[in-house]
mmCIF file of C-alpha atoms in Angstrom:
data_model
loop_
_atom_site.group_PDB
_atom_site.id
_atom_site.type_symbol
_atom_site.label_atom_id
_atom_site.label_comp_id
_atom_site.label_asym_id
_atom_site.label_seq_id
_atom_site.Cartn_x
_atom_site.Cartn_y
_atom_site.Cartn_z
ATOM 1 C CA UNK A 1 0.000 0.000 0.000
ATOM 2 C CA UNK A 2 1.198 3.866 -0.416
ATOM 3 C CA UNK A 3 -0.240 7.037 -0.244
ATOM 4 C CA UNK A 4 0.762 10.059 -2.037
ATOM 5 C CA UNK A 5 -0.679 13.579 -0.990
ATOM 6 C CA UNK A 6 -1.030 16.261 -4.253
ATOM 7 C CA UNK A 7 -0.909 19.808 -3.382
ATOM 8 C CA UNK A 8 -4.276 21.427 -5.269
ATOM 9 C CA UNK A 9 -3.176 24.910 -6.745
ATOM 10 C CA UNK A 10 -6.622 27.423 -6.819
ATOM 11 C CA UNK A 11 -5.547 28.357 -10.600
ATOM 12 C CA UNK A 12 -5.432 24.800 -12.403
ATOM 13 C CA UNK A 13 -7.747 22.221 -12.753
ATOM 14 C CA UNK A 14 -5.034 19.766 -14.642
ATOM 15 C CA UNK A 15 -6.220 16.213 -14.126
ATOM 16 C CA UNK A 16 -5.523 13.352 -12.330
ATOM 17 C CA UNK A 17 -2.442 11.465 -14.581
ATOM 18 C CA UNK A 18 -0.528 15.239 -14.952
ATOM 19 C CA UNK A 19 -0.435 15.806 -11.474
ATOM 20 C CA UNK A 20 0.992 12.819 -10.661
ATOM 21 C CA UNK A 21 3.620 12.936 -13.242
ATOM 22 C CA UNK A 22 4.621 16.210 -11.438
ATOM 23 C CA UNK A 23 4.793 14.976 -8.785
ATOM 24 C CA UNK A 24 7.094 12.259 -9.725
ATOM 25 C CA UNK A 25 9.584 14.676 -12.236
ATOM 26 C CA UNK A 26 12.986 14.666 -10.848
ATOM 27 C CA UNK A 27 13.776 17.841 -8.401
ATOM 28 C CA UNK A 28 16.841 19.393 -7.454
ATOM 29 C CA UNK A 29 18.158 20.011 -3.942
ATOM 30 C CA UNK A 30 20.146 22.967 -3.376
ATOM 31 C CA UNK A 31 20.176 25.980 -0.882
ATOM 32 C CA UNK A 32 18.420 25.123 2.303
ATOM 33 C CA UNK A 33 16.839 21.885 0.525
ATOM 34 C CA UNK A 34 20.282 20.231 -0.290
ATOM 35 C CA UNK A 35 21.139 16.901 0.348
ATOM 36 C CA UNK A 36 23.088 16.399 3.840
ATOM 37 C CA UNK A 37 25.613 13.691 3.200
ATOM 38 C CA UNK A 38 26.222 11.848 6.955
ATOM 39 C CA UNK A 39 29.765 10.573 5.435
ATOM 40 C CA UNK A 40 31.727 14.101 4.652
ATOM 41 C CA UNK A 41 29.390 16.307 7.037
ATOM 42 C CA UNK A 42 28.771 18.744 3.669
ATOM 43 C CA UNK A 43 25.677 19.695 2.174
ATOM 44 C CA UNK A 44 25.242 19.034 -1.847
ATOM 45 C CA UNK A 45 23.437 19.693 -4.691
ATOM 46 C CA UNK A 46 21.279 16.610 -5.480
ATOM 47 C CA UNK A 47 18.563 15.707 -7.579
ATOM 48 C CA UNK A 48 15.907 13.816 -6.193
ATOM 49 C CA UNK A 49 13.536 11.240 -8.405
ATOM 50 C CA UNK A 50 10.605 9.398 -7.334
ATOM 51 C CA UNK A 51 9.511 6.453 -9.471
ATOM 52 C CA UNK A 52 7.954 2.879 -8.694
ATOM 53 C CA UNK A 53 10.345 -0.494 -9.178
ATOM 54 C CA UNK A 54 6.834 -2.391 -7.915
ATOM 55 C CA UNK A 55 3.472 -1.486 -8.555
ATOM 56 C CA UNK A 56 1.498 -1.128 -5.311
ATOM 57 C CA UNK A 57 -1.268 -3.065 -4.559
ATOM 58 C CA UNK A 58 -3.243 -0.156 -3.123
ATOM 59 C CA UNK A 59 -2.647 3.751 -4.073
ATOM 60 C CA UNK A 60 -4.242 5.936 -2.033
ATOM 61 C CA UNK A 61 -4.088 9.214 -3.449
ATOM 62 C CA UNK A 62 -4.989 12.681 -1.062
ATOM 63 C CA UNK A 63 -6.114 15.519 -2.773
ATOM 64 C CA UNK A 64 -4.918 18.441 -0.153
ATOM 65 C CA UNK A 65 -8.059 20.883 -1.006
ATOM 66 C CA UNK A 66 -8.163 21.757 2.665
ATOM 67 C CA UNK A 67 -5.361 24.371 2.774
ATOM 68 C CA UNK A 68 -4.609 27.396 5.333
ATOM 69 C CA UNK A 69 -8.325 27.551 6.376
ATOM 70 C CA UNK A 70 -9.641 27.184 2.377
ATOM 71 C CA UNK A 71 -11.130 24.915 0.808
ATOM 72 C CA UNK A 72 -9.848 24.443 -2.871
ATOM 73 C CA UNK A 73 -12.900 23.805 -4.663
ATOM 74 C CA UNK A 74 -11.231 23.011 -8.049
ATOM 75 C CA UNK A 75 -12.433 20.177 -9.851
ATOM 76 C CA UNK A 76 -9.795 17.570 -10.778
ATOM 77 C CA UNK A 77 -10.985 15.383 -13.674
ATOM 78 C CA UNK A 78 -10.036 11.794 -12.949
ATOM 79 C CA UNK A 79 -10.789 8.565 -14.481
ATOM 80 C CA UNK A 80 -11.618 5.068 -12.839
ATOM 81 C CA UNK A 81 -8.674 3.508 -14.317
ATOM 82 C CA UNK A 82 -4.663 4.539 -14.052
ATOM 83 C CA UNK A 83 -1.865 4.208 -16.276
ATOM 84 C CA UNK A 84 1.232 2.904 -14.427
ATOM 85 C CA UNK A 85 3.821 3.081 -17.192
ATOM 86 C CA UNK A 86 4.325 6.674 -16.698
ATOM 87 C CA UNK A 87 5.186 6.530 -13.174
ATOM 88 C CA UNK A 88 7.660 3.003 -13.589
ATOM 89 C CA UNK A 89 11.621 3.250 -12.743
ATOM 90 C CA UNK A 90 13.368 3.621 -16.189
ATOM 91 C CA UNK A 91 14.128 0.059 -17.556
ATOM 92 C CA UNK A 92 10.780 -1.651 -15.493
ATOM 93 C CA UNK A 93 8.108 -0.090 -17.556
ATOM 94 C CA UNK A 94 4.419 -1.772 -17.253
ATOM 95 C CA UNK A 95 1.793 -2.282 -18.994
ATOM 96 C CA UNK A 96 -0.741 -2.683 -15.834
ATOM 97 C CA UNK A 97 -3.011 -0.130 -14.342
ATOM 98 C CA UNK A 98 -4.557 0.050 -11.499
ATOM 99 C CA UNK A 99 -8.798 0.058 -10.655
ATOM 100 C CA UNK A 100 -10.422 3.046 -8.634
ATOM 101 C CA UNK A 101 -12.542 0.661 -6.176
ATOM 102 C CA UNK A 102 -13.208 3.740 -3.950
ATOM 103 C CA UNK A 103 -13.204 7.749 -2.915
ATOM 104 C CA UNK A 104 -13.985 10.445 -0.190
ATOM 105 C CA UNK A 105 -15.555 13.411 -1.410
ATOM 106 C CA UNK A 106 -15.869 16.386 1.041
ATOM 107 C CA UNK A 107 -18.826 18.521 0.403
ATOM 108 C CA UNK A 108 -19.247 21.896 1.931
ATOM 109 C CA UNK A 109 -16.974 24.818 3.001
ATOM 110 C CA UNK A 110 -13.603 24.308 5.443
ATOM 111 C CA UNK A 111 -15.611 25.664 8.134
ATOM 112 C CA UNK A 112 -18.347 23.472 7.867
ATOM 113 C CA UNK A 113 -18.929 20.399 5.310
ATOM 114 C CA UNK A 114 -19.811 16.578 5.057
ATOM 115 C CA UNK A 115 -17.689 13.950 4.231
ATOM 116 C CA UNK A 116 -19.531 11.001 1.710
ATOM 117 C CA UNK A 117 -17.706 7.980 0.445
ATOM 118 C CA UNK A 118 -18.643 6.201 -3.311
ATOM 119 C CA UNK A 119 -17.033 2.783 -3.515
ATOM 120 C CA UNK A 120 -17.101 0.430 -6.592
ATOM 121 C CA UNK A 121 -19.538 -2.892 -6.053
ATOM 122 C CA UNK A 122 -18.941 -5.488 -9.281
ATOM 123 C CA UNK A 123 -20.240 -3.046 -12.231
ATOM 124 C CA UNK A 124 -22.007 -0.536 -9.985
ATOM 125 C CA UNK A 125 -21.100 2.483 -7.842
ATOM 126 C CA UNK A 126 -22.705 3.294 -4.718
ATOM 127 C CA UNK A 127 -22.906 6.002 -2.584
ATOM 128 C CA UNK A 128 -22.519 6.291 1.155
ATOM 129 C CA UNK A 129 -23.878 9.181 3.165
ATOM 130 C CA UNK A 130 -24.169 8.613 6.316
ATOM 131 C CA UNK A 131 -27.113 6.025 6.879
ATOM 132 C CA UNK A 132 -28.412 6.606 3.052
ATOM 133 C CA UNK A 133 -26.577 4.539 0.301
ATOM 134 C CA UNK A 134 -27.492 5.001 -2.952
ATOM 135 C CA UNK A 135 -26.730 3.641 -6.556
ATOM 136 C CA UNK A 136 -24.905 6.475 -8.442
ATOM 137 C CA UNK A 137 -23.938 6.122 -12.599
ATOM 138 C CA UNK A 138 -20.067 7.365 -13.536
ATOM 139 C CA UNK A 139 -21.037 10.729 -14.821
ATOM 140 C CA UNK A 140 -22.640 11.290 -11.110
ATOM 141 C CA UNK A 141 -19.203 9.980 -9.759
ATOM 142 C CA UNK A 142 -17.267 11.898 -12.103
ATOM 143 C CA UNK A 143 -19.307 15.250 -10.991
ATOM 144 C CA UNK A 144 -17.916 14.107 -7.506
ATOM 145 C CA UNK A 145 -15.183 16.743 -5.825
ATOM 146 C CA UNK A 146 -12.001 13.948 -4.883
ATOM 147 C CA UNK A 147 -10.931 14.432 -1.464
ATOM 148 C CA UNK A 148 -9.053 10.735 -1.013
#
């Protein structure tokens, strides 16, 4: 299992698969952020790269719309199936994706709001509010704000 947590900016409404390659690009670490090497006591420029030698069996991914009191309403188009290639180690590249089973949406303000749940069951998708679940179709899950 993993968990990754995307930072929503209020002025883009990329989706889903172009955050994530963002979030994996390679970054450099310099200044303040440089790499602190334990062996020669020195700080260095580095460059630091995430990228997956497995696939994980769950990916939980955290939508950070909740920031400095806001709430980033920003709708971040998704789609119920991901492509892993993009995010493989160079030289392990895969052909697999992985299956949305399941997400939190958070409905309201940051002040005040409601947290619902819509998990995948066989074909269908139902949602959970509170004591109420109902059958929803992919275009009413796709209208859905992702929290988690």
């Amino acid at each position: 299992m993993q968990d990754i947590s995307l930072h929503i900016n209020t002025d883009s409404s990329s989706p889903l698969p172009e955050r994530l390659l963002n979030f994996f690009q390679p970054e450099t670490l310099e200044g303040e952020n440089a790499f602190w090497c334990g062996d020669c006591h020195e700080s260095h420029r580095a460059t630091k790269t995430l990228s997956y030698k497995y696939i994980p069996t769950i990916l939980i991914i955290h939508l950070k719309r909740l920031i400095l009191g806001e709430k980033i309403q920003n709708h971040i188009p998704f789609d119920t199936t991901l492509e892993m290639e993009p995010l493989m180690a160079p030289g392990l590249r895969s052909a697999q994706k992985l299956e949305l089973i399941g997400m939190i949406s958070h409905q309201g303000t940051a002040k005040n709001g409601h947290y619902v749940a819509a998990t995948k069951k066989g074909e269908y998708w139902i949602l959970h509010n509170d004591a109420t679940t109902t059958q929803i179709t992919l275009a009413q899950l796709h209208r859905l704000q992702a929290y988690v």
